[in-house]
Amino acid sequence: MEKLSVDGPSVAAGAQTGAFGLRRITRVCVVLVERIMPDPFVIAILLTLLTCVLAVAIAPHASIPEVVTSWYDGVFKIASFAFMVALTLVTGHALSTSRPVSQLLRRIASLPTTAAGAMTLTFFVSMAGGLLNWAVGLVVSALFAREVAKRVRVDFAWLVAAAYAGWSFYVCGISSSIALLSATRGSPLNVIEKVTGNVLPMKEFLFSPLNYIPVIVLAIAVPLVFRIMMPREHEAIAADPQRLIAEDTVSSTDTPASTIAGKLDHAWILNLVLVALGLGYIGLKVAKNAFTMDLNMLVMIFLLLGLVTHWTPKAYLRAINNAARVAGPILLQFPIYGGIMGIMTATGLADVIAQWFIGFSTTQTLPFWSFVSSTLISMFVPSAGGHWIVQAPFVVPAAQHLHVSQSAVAISVALGEGVADMIQPMWVIPLLAIAGVGMGRVMGFTVIIFFIMFAVMGGTLLLCGH
């Protein structure tokens, strides 16, 4: 009994000391990120410059004319994909702001009464949304954080950081670009099929222990770390609930005008015409057993659901106009990252980086080093589909040579993309635009989460990835 009475306070004191140490590290990270991290567009330009220097220095096929040409080609080669990603985000945003979805989010957001409870619920709502679909999850994460901040006094940047961390698990879900590309037979981007002759079924990706073990462990660990990092009362910078309410209050102009134009603007039957066309096409694909869930189909589904939930052309157009403001940074920065991807691919720089890691890999460590290289490459090409195209030509043959399962390397590359999101600001931009909060303090918190996620995911791949 005496031993317990001595050890108990010691353990508690040690835990308090550890928590205090993490809070101090978090405060330092927040201050540093706020002071040194420029706008994400500036980061994209700086990464372009770094890529050019590295290509000229170490890439096998690099010359200044080749670098310039490959950059130009990359900028426009990704333009159609960037437009589709922006369209996915816009239609997903419009769906998420519809009355049925908004009412559901408000109802759930009314549950927590404390800052810690608000953060935990926000994390899990964002995580669930991301696992279901990356675009809807990204929008729902920001909108839900806003709804929670209207009801509970909480440091808003800390809350949004938790939402972003939860959303990053989309790489493990059913909308993972790497999983979808690898499961699509005949796709020109299915590198696994090109190398091995086989596709990677979605179930082998989703239900692999390498995929679900990190999700389960981090679903417990990340909220606990956020609780430790929670700013103290005098440090918290809460959102103004009245400002959020005013911004989310849209003046209603749904009363049809007496003119023919006004009546047509509010004619719900016109929305149903487009819905009927879209459902007809989907029905034909299902009947022919040719239905596939690709980016085009995802946009179509979001469009149809948005038309139904907003009901009239005028209401849906208003929702799209409101959503378009968050797509601007993507339309600007995706081509810049496309230029980086073009340089890395055409000059052989991606080959040098990937082969450097693969050169000292074994059957046991290939998934781990694929994960590490994916994290690095994602800093330059922060698109799961885009950087899979860069990395897959090297990790897929290496897996075949070392007799490592293709699901292991596909998952490891996807996990690298997810963990890199915590320090690469590309995908936090639309979330911040919707939430209405600055990037510096948010990413000060996510830097800490980066190390937690890296340790858990990397450890899982080392222990189970063969």
Short mmCIF file of C-alpha atoms in Angstrom, two decimals:
data_model
loop_
_atom_site.label_atom_id
_atom_site.label_comp_id
_atom_site.label_asym_id
_atom_site.label_seq_id
_atom_site.Cartn_x
_atom_site.Cartn_y
_atom_site.Cartn_z
CA MET A 1 0.00 0.00 0.00
CA GLU A 2 2.82 2.34 0.83
CA LYS A 3 4.42 1.63 -2.54
CA LEU A 4 1.19 2.54 -4.30
CA SER A 5 0.91 5.78 -2.41
CA VAL A 6 4.40 6.75 -3.54
CA ASP A 7 4.19 5.58 -7.16
CA GLY A 8 0.71 7.00 -7.84
CA PRO A 9 1.66 10.67 -7.42
CA SER A 10 4.92 10.02 -9.27
CA VAL A 11 3.10 8.62 -12.27
CA ALA A 12 0.58 11.46 -12.18
CA ALA A 13 3.36 14.02 -11.90
CA GLY A 14 5.16 12.41 -14.82
CA ALA A 15 2.02 12.52 -16.93
CA GLN A 16 1.46 16.18 -16.05
CA THR A 17 5.07 16.98 -16.91
CA GLY A 18 4.70 15.23 -20.28
CA ALA A 19 1.47 17.07 -21.02
CA PHE A 20 3.05 20.39 -20.05
CA GLY A 21 6.03 19.63 -22.31
CA LEU A 22 3.77 18.88 -25.27
CA ARG A 23 1.84 22.10 -24.69
CA ARG A 24 5.10 24.07 -24.71
CA ILE A 25 6.22 22.38 -27.94
CA THR A 26 2.82 23.10 -29.48
CA ARG A 27 3.00 26.78 -28.54
CA VAL A 28 6.46 27.01 -30.10
CA CYS A 29 5.21 25.32 -33.29
CA VAL A 30 2.20 27.64 -33.51
CA VAL A 31 4.36 30.74 -33.11
CA LEU A 32 6.99 29.54 -35.58
CA VAL A 33 4.48 28.52 -38.24
CA GLU A 34 2.61 31.83 -37.90
CA ARG A 35 5.86 33.74 -38.34
CA ILE A 36 7.67 31.79 -41.05
CA MET A 37 5.01 30.08 -43.19
CA PRO A 38 4.08 32.25 -46.19
CA ASP A 39 0.92 31.99 -48.27
CA PRO A 40 0.42 28.54 -49.86
CA PHE A 41 0.79 30.07 -53.32
CA VAL A 42 4.23 31.37 -52.31
CA ILE A 43 5.10 27.89 -51.01
CA ALA A 44 4.14 26.42 -54.40
CA ILE A 45 6.49 28.89 -56.12
CA LEU A 46 9.33 28.11 -53.68
CA LEU A 47 8.84 24.36 -54.23
CA THR A 48 8.99 24.98 -57.99
CA LEU A 49 12.32 26.76 -57.55
CA LEU A 50 13.66 23.95 -55.36
CA THR A 51 12.55 21.34 -57.89
CA CYS A 52 14.32 23.18 -60.70
CA VAL A 53 17.55 23.36 -58.69
CA LEU A 54 17.41 19.67 -57.71
CA ALA A 55 16.62 18.62 -61.28
CA VAL A 56 19.58 20.50 -62.74
CA ALA A 57 21.85 19.22 -59.96
CA ILE A 58 21.02 15.50 -59.80
CA ALA A 59 18.46 14.46 -62.42
CA PRO A 60 19.86 12.35 -65.29
CA HIS A 61 17.97 14.06 -68.13
CA ALA A 62 17.98 17.65 -66.91
CA SER A 63 19.08 20.70 -68.80
CA ILE A 64 17.71 24.20 -68.46
CA PRO A 65 15.68 23.92 -71.71
CA GLU A 66 14.34 20.51 -70.63
CA VAL A 67 13.37 21.85 -67.19
CA VAL A 68 11.57 24.85 -68.69
CA THR A 69 9.78 22.74 -71.31
CA SER A 70 8.72 20.03 -68.85
CA TRP A 71 7.44 22.69 -66.43
CA TYR A 72 5.30 24.26 -69.16
CA ASP A 73 3.97 20.88 -70.28
CA GLY A 74 3.14 19.92 -66.70
CA VAL A 75 1.26 23.15 -65.99
CA PHE A 76 -1.27 22.48 -68.74
CA LYS A 77 -1.25 18.69 -68.68
CA ILE A 78 -2.92 18.78 -65.28
CA ALA A 79 -5.41 21.52 -66.19
CA SER A 80 -8.33 19.20 -66.94
CA PHE A 81 -7.72 17.22 -63.77
CA ALA A 82 -7.51 20.45 -61.74
CA PHE A 83 -10.83 21.56 -63.19
CA MET A 84 -12.46 18.24 -62.28
CA VAL A 85 -11.09 18.43 -58.73
CA ALA A 86 -12.40 21.99 -58.39
CA LEU A 87 -15.77 20.91 -59.81
CA THR A 88 -15.87 18.03 -57.33
CA LEU A 89 -15.21 20.45 -54.50
CA VAL A 90 -17.80 22.97 -55.70
CA THR A 91 -20.58 20.44 -56.24
CA GLY A 92 -19.69 18.74 -52.96
CA HIS A 93 -19.81 22.10 -51.19
CA ALA A 94 -23.20 22.89 -52.71
CA LEU A 95 -24.56 19.53 -51.56
CA SER A 96 -23.13 20.00 -48.06
CA THR A 97 -24.82 23.40 -47.68
CA SER A 98 -28.25 22.13 -48.73
CA ARG A 99 -31.04 22.35 -46.16
CA PRO A 100 -31.17 18.61 -45.29
CA VAL A 101 -27.42 18.33 -44.76
CA SER A 102 -27.18 21.66 -42.92
CA GLN A 103 -29.97 20.68 -40.55
CA LEU A 104 -28.25 17.38 -39.81
CA LEU A 105 -24.92 19.13 -39.10
CA ARG A 106 -26.62 21.68 -36.81
CA ARG A 107 -28.38 18.92 -34.89
CA ILE A 108 -25.13 17.02 -34.31
CA ALA A 109 -23.19 20.21 -33.52
CA SER A 110 -25.60 20.99 -30.67
CA LEU A 111 -24.48 17.88 -28.74
CA PRO A 112 -21.14 18.95 -27.16
CA THR A 113 -21.07 21.37 -24.24
CA THR A 114 -17.30 21.59 -23.57
CA ALA A 115 -14.31 22.53 -25.72
CA ALA A 116 -12.80 19.06 -25.41
CA GLY A 117 -16.08 17.40 -26.34
CA ALA A 118 -16.51 19.80 -29.27
CA MET A 119 -13.05 18.95 -30.61
CA THR A 120 -13.57 15.20 -30.24
CA LEU A 121 -16.91 15.23 -32.02
CA THR A 122 -15.53 17.47 -34.79
CA PHE A 123 -12.62 15.09 -35.31
CA PHE A 124 -14.85 12.03 -35.67
CA VAL A 125 -17.41 13.75 -37.90
CA SER A 126 -14.57 14.89 -40.17
CA MET A 127 -12.98 11.46 -40.10
CA ALA A 128 -16.26 9.77 -41.05
CA GLY A 129 -16.82 12.28 -43.85
CA GLY A 130 -13.31 11.83 -45.22
CA LEU A 131 -13.53 8.03 -45.18
CA LEU A 132 -16.78 8.22 -47.15
CA ASN A 133 -15.63 10.83 -49.66
CA TRP A 134 -12.74 13.28 -49.69
CA ALA A 135 -14.63 16.20 -51.28
CA VAL A 136 -17.77 16.03 -49.14
CA GLY A 137 -15.64 15.28 -46.08
CA LEU A 138 -13.48 18.36 -46.65
CA VAL A 139 -16.49 20.64 -46.89
CA VAL A 140 -18.40 19.01 -44.04
CA SER A 141 -15.30 19.29 -41.82
CA ALA A 142 -15.18 23.06 -42.21
CA LEU A 143 -18.93 23.62 -42.02
CA PHE A 144 -19.25 21.44 -38.93
CA ALA A 145 -16.40 23.30 -37.20
CA ARG A 146 -18.26 26.56 -37.87
CA GLU A 147 -21.49 25.17 -36.44
CA VAL A 148 -19.73 23.93 -33.31
CA ALA A 149 -17.95 27.28 -32.82
CA LYS A 150 -21.32 29.05 -32.82
CA ARG A 151 -22.37 27.04 -29.76
CA VAL A 152 -19.21 26.33 -27.72
CA ARG A 153 -16.44 28.77 -26.83
CA VAL A 154 -13.35 27.08 -28.24
CA ASP A 155 -10.05 28.08 -29.83
CA PHE A 156 -11.17 28.10 -33.45
CA ALA A 157 -7.78 27.31 -35.04
CA TRP A 158 -7.38 24.32 -32.70
CA LEU A 159 -10.87 23.09 -33.61
CA VAL A 160 -10.26 23.49 -37.36
CA ALA A 161 -6.91 21.69 -37.00
CA ALA A 162 -8.74 18.74 -35.43
CA ALA A 163 -11.24 18.79 -38.31
CA TYR A 164 -8.40 18.77 -40.85
CA ALA A 165 -6.61 15.93 -39.06
CA GLY A 166 -9.79 13.86 -39.09
CA TRP A 167 -10.38 14.55 -42.76
CA SER A 168 -6.86 13.40 -43.73
CA PHE A 169 -7.96 9.77 -43.26
CA TYR A 170 -9.70 10.00 -46.64
CA VAL A 171 -6.58 8.27 -48.05
CA CYS A 172 -7.76 5.11 -46.26
CA GLY A 173 -11.37 5.35 -47.44
CA ILE A 174 -13.50 4.41 -50.42
CA SER A 175 -12.64 7.58 -52.37
CA SER A 176 -8.86 7.07 -52.20
CA SER A 177 -7.50 7.99 -55.64
CA ILE A 178 -4.80 5.33 -55.41
CA ALA A 179 -7.32 2.62 -54.51
CA LEU A 180 -9.72 3.70 -57.26
CA LEU A 181 -7.00 3.91 -59.92
CA SER A 182 -5.56 0.52 -58.95
CA ALA A 183 -9.00 -1.13 -59.02
CA THR A 184 -10.02 0.22 -62.43
CA ARG A 185 -9.28 -2.32 -65.15
CA GLY A 186 -7.95 -0.82 -68.35
CA SER A 187 -7.23 2.60 -66.85
CA PRO A 188 -4.12 4.21 -68.40
CA LEU A 189 -3.14 5.22 -64.86
CA ASN A 190 -3.41 1.71 -63.38
CA VAL A 191 0.32 1.04 -63.02
CA ILE A 192 -0.24 -2.18 -61.06
CA GLU A 193 -2.20 -3.70 -63.93
CA LYS A 194 0.40 -2.57 -66.46
CA VAL A 195 3.25 -4.18 -64.50
CA THR A 196 1.59 -7.31 -63.10
CA GLY A 197 -1.38 -7.87 -65.40
CA ASN A 198 -3.78 -7.79 -62.42
CA VAL A 199 -5.89 -5.11 -60.81
CA LEU A 200 -5.92 -4.48 -57.06
CA PRO A 201 -9.48 -5.10 -55.76
CA MET A 202 -10.80 -2.40 -53.44
CA LYS A 203 -11.35 -4.95 -50.67
CA GLU A 204 -7.62 -5.82 -50.62
CA PHE A 205 -6.88 -2.13 -50.08
CA LEU A 206 -9.66 -1.23 -47.64
CA PHE A 207 -9.57 -4.35 -45.49
CA SER A 208 -5.81 -4.79 -45.26
CA PRO A 209 -4.42 -4.54 -41.71
CA LEU A 210 -1.94 -1.99 -43.05
CA ASN A 211 -4.91 0.24 -43.83
CA TYR A 212 -7.26 -0.24 -40.89
CA ILE A 213 -4.77 -0.65 -38.01
CA PRO A 214 -3.40 2.93 -38.33
CA VAL A 215 -6.96 4.23 -38.61
CA ILE A 216 -8.02 2.52 -35.38
CA VAL A 217 -4.89 3.49 -33.42
CA LEU A 218 -4.91 7.11 -34.60
CA ALA A 219 -8.65 7.45 -34.00
CA ILE A 220 -7.76 7.03 -30.32
CA ALA A 221 -4.38 8.78 -30.24
CA VAL A 222 -5.06 11.95 -32.22
CA PRO A 223 -8.01 13.23 -30.13
CA LEU A 224 -6.00 12.53 -26.98
CA VAL A 225 -3.08 14.56 -28.32
CA PHE A 226 -5.41 17.39 -29.27
CA ARG A 227 -6.83 17.38 -25.75
CA ILE A 228 -3.30 17.79 -24.40
CA MET A 229 -2.60 20.58 -26.90
CA MET A 230 -5.81 22.44 -26.06
CA PRO A 231 -4.94 26.12 -25.51
CA ARG A 232 -5.57 27.38 -22.01
CA GLU A 233 -8.44 29.79 -21.42
CA HIS A 234 -6.26 32.91 -21.60
CA GLU A 235 -4.54 31.64 -24.78
CA ALA A 236 -7.66 30.58 -26.69
CA ILE A 237 -8.73 32.68 -29.66
CA ALA A 238 -12.39 31.88 -30.15
CA ALA A 239 -14.43 32.67 -33.22
CA ASP A 240 -17.12 35.32 -32.97
CA PRO A 241 -20.40 33.34 -33.00
CA GLN A 242 -22.36 36.35 -34.20
CA ARG A 243 -19.99 36.80 -37.14
CA LEU A 244 -20.34 33.14 -38.12
CA ILE A 245 -24.12 33.31 -37.84
CA ALA A 246 -24.24 36.49 -39.94
CA GLU A 247 -21.97 34.98 -42.62
CA ASP A 248 -24.07 31.82 -42.80
CA THR A 249 -27.37 33.70 -43.02
CA VAL A 250 -28.32 33.98 -46.65
CA SER A 251 -31.07 36.39 -47.58
CA SER A 252 -33.89 34.40 -49.05
CA THR A 253 -35.04 35.35 -52.53
CA ASP A 254 -36.92 32.16 -53.19
CA THR A 255 -40.27 33.85 -53.74
CA PRO A 256 -40.90 33.52 -57.46
CA ALA A 257 -41.29 36.77 -59.35
CA SER A 258 -44.46 37.33 -61.31
CA THR A 259 -42.51 37.48 -64.58
CA ILE A 260 -41.95 34.48 -66.83
CA ALA A 261 -38.19 34.66 -66.14
CA GLY A 262 -38.77 34.65 -62.39
CA LYS A 263 -41.09 31.66 -62.57
CA LEU A 264 -38.59 29.73 -64.70
CA ASP A 265 -35.80 30.51 -62.23
CA HIS A 266 -37.86 28.82 -59.53
CA ALA A 267 -39.29 25.98 -61.62
CA TRP A 268 -38.33 22.83 -59.73
CA ILE A 269 -39.31 20.70 -62.71
CA LEU A 270 -36.23 21.99 -64.57
CA ASN A 271 -33.95 20.57 -61.89
CA LEU A 272 -35.74 17.25 -62.23
CA VAL A 273 -35.07 17.22 -65.99
CA LEU A 274 -31.31 17.14 -65.33
CA VAL A 275 -31.79 14.64 -62.52
CA ALA A 276 -33.75 12.35 -64.86
CA LEU A 277 -31.00 12.54 -67.50
CA GLY A 278 -28.29 11.76 -64.96
CA LEU A 279 -30.22 8.89 -63.38
CA GLY A 280 -30.97 7.54 -66.83
CA TYR A 281 -27.29 7.41 -67.71
CA ILE A 282 -26.40 5.76 -64.40
CA GLY A 283 -29.21 3.24 -64.93
CA LEU A 284 -27.88 2.36 -68.38
CA LYS A 285 -24.39 1.79 -66.98
CA VAL A 286 -25.72 -0.42 -64.20
CA ALA A 287 -27.85 -2.41 -66.65
CA LYS A 288 -24.80 -3.06 -68.83
CA ASN A 289 -22.72 -3.96 -65.77
CA ALA A 290 -20.39 -1.12 -66.74
CA PHE A 291 -20.83 1.22 -63.78
CA THR A 292 -17.54 2.53 -62.36
CA MET A 293 -16.99 5.10 -59.63
CA ASP A 294 -14.52 7.51 -61.21
CA LEU A 295 -14.09 11.27 -60.86
CA ASN A 296 -16.66 12.02 -63.58
CA MET A 297 -19.28 9.83 -61.94
CA LEU A 298 -18.55 11.38 -58.55
CA VAL A 299 -19.22 14.86 -59.92
CA MET A 300 -22.41 13.62 -61.57
CA ILE A 301 -23.71 12.13 -58.31
CA PHE A 302 -22.93 15.33 -56.39
CA LEU A 303 -24.65 17.36 -59.09
CA LEU A 304 -27.81 15.25 -59.01
CA LEU A 305 -28.02 15.22 -55.21
CA GLY A 306 -27.42 18.99 -55.09
CA LEU A 307 -30.15 19.66 -57.64
CA VAL A 308 -32.62 17.59 -55.62
CA THR A 309 -31.73 18.97 -52.19
CA HIS A 310 -31.75 22.61 -53.33
CA TRP A 311 -34.86 21.92 -55.40
CA THR A 312 -34.98 25.00 -57.68
CA PRO A 313 -32.50 26.27 -60.31
CA LYS A 314 -32.20 29.60 -58.50
CA ALA A 315 -31.40 28.04 -55.15
CA TYR A 316 -28.83 25.66 -56.63
CA LEU A 317 -27.16 28.43 -58.61
CA ARG A 318 -26.86 30.48 -55.42
CA ALA A 319 -25.23 27.52 -53.67
CA ILE A 320 -22.76 27.02 -56.55
CA ASN A 321 -21.85 30.71 -56.58
CA ASN A 322 -21.20 30.56 -52.85
CA ALA A 323 -19.10 27.41 -53.26
CA ALA A 324 -17.01 28.75 -56.13
CA ARG A 325 -15.04 31.05 -53.84
CA VAL A 326 -13.26 28.10 -52.22
CA ALA A 327 -12.12 26.66 -55.56
CA GLY A 328 -9.98 29.62 -56.59
CA PRO A 329 -6.77 28.52 -54.82
CA ILE A 330 -7.07 25.03 -56.35
CA LEU A 331 -7.47 26.42 -59.85
CA LEU A 332 -4.42 28.62 -59.31
CA GLN A 333 -2.12 26.22 -57.46
CA PHE A 334 -2.88 22.88 -59.09
CA PRO A 335 -1.24 23.98 -62.38
CA ILE A 336 1.83 25.08 -60.40
CA TYR A 337 2.09 21.64 -58.80
CA GLY A 338 1.45 20.16 -62.23
CA GLY A 339 4.56 21.98 -63.42
CA ILE A 340 6.54 20.49 -60.52
CA MET A 341 5.23 17.04 -61.41
CA GLY A 342 6.20 17.61 -65.03
CA ILE A 343 9.77 18.51 -64.08
CA MET A 344 10.13 15.53 -61.75
CA THR A 345 8.80 13.08 -64.31
CA ALA A 346 10.48 14.33 -67.49
CA THR A 347 13.92 14.93 -66.02
CA GLY A 348 14.06 11.69 -64.03
CA LEU A 349 14.20 13.50 -60.69
CA ALA A 350 11.35 11.38 -59.32
CA ASP A 351 13.25 8.27 -60.38
CA VAL A 352 16.35 9.42 -58.50
CA ILE A 353 14.41 10.14 -55.30
CA ALA A 354 12.39 6.94 -55.37
CA GLN A 355 15.28 4.69 -56.38
CA TRP A 356 17.41 6.15 -53.60
CA PHE A 357 14.91 4.80 -51.07
CA ILE A 358 14.19 1.56 -52.88
CA GLY A 359 17.89 0.77 -53.34
CA PHE A 360 18.31 -0.21 -49.70
CA SER A 361 14.87 -1.75 -49.20
CA THR A 362 14.16 -5.36 -48.34
CA THR A 363 10.99 -7.43 -48.40
CA GLN A 364 10.34 -6.32 -44.82
CA THR A 365 11.16 -2.62 -45.26
CA LEU A 366 9.94 -1.78 -48.80
CA PRO A 367 6.47 -0.63 -47.63
CA PHE A 368 8.06 1.57 -44.97
CA TRP A 369 10.51 3.21 -47.37
CA SER A 370 7.73 3.59 -49.94
CA PHE A 371 5.81 5.43 -47.21
CA VAL A 372 8.79 7.67 -46.42
CA SER A 373 9.42 8.47 -50.08
CA SER A 374 5.71 9.09 -50.58
CA THR A 375 5.75 11.61 -47.74
CA LEU A 376 8.66 13.40 -49.39
CA ILE A 377 7.23 13.33 -52.91
CA SER A 378 3.85 14.53 -51.61
CA MET A 379 5.54 17.75 -50.54
CA PHE A 380 6.19 18.42 -54.22
CA VAL A 381 3.12 16.73 -55.74
CA PRO A 382 0.29 17.00 -53.14
CA SER A 383 -2.26 15.06 -55.16
CA ALA A 384 -2.76 11.38 -54.39
CA GLY A 385 -3.53 10.52 -58.01
CA GLY A 386 -0.76 12.74 -59.32
CA HIS A 387 2.02 11.53 -57.10
CA TRP A 388 0.95 7.87 -57.53
CA ILE A 389 1.72 8.38 -61.22
CA VAL A 390 5.16 9.66 -60.22
CA GLN A 391 5.96 6.97 -57.65
CA ALA A 392 4.13 3.85 -58.84
CA PRO A 393 6.48 3.15 -61.79
CA PHE A 394 9.24 2.46 -59.24
CA VAL A 395 7.54 0.95 -56.20
CA VAL A 396 5.29 -1.45 -58.13
CA PRO A 397 8.17 -3.22 -59.98
CA ALA A 398 10.20 -3.21 -56.75
CA ALA A 399 7.33 -4.93 -54.93
CA GLN A 400 7.11 -7.53 -57.69
CA HIS A 401 10.87 -8.12 -57.56
CA LEU A 402 10.95 -8.44 -53.76
CA HIS A 403 7.70 -10.46 -53.60
CA VAL A 404 5.88 -7.82 -51.56
CA SER A 405 2.11 -7.59 -52.01
CA GLN A 406 0.98 -4.78 -54.29
CA SER A 407 -1.65 -3.77 -51.73
CA ALA A 408 1.17 -3.10 -49.24
CA VAL A 409 2.97 -0.60 -51.47
CA ALA A 410 -0.28 1.01 -52.65
CA ILE A 411 -1.37 1.53 -49.05
CA SER A 412 2.06 2.77 -48.00
CA VAL A 413 2.03 5.41 -50.74
CA ALA A 414 -1.51 6.44 -49.76
CA LEU A 415 -0.55 6.74 -46.09
CA GLY A 416 2.42 8.91 -47.05
CA GLU A 417 0.04 11.24 -48.83
CA GLY A 418 -2.20 11.45 -45.77
CA VAL A 419 0.55 12.21 -43.28
CA ALA A 420 2.13 14.80 -45.61
CA ASP A 421 -1.16 16.72 -45.64
CA MET A 422 -0.40 17.73 -42.05
CA ILE A 423 2.57 19.86 -43.18
CA GLN A 424 1.78 20.46 -46.89
CA PRO A 425 -0.79 23.30 -47.06
CA MET A 426 -2.38 22.48 -50.43
CA TRP A 427 -5.53 20.77 -49.17
CA VAL A 428 -5.99 22.89 -46.07
CA ILE A 429 -6.62 25.93 -48.29
CA PRO A 430 -10.25 25.20 -49.23
CA LEU A 431 -11.01 24.11 -45.67
CA LEU A 432 -9.60 27.38 -44.32
CA ALA A 433 -11.53 29.36 -46.93
CA ILE A 434 -14.80 27.76 -45.82
CA ALA A 435 -14.02 27.95 -42.11
CA GLY A 436 -12.70 31.49 -42.30
CA VAL A 437 -9.52 31.10 -40.24
CA GLY A 438 -5.82 31.77 -40.88
CA MET A 439 -3.39 29.03 -41.83
CA GLY A 440 -0.54 29.79 -39.41
CA ARG A 441 -2.12 28.74 -36.11
CA VAL A 442 -3.94 25.77 -37.67
CA MET A 443 -0.78 24.24 -39.08
CA GLY A 444 1.08 24.92 -35.86
CA PHE A 445 -1.14 22.22 -34.34
CA THR A 446 -1.02 19.88 -37.32
CA VAL A 447 2.79 19.83 -37.29
CA ILE A 448 2.57 17.93 -33.99
CA ILE A 449 -0.03 15.56 -35.45
CA PHE A 450 2.33 14.92 -38.37
CA PHE A 451 4.86 13.28 -36.05
CA ILE A 452 2.18 11.23 -34.29
CA MET A 453 0.73 9.97 -37.57
CA PHE A 454 4.19 9.31 -39.04
CA ALA A 455 5.19 7.20 -36.04
CA VAL A 456 1.99 5.13 -36.01
CA MET A 457 1.78 4.59 -39.76
CA GLY A 458 5.48 3.96 -40.18
CA GLY A 459 5.54 1.57 -37.24
CA THR A 460 2.59 -0.39 -38.64
CA LEU A 461 4.29 -0.75 -42.01
CA LEU A 462 7.56 -1.92 -40.42
CA LEU A 463 5.83 -4.51 -38.25
CA CYS A 464 3.19 -5.80 -40.68
CA GLY A 465 4.19 -4.63 -44.15
CA HIS A 466 5.49 -7.70 -45.94
#
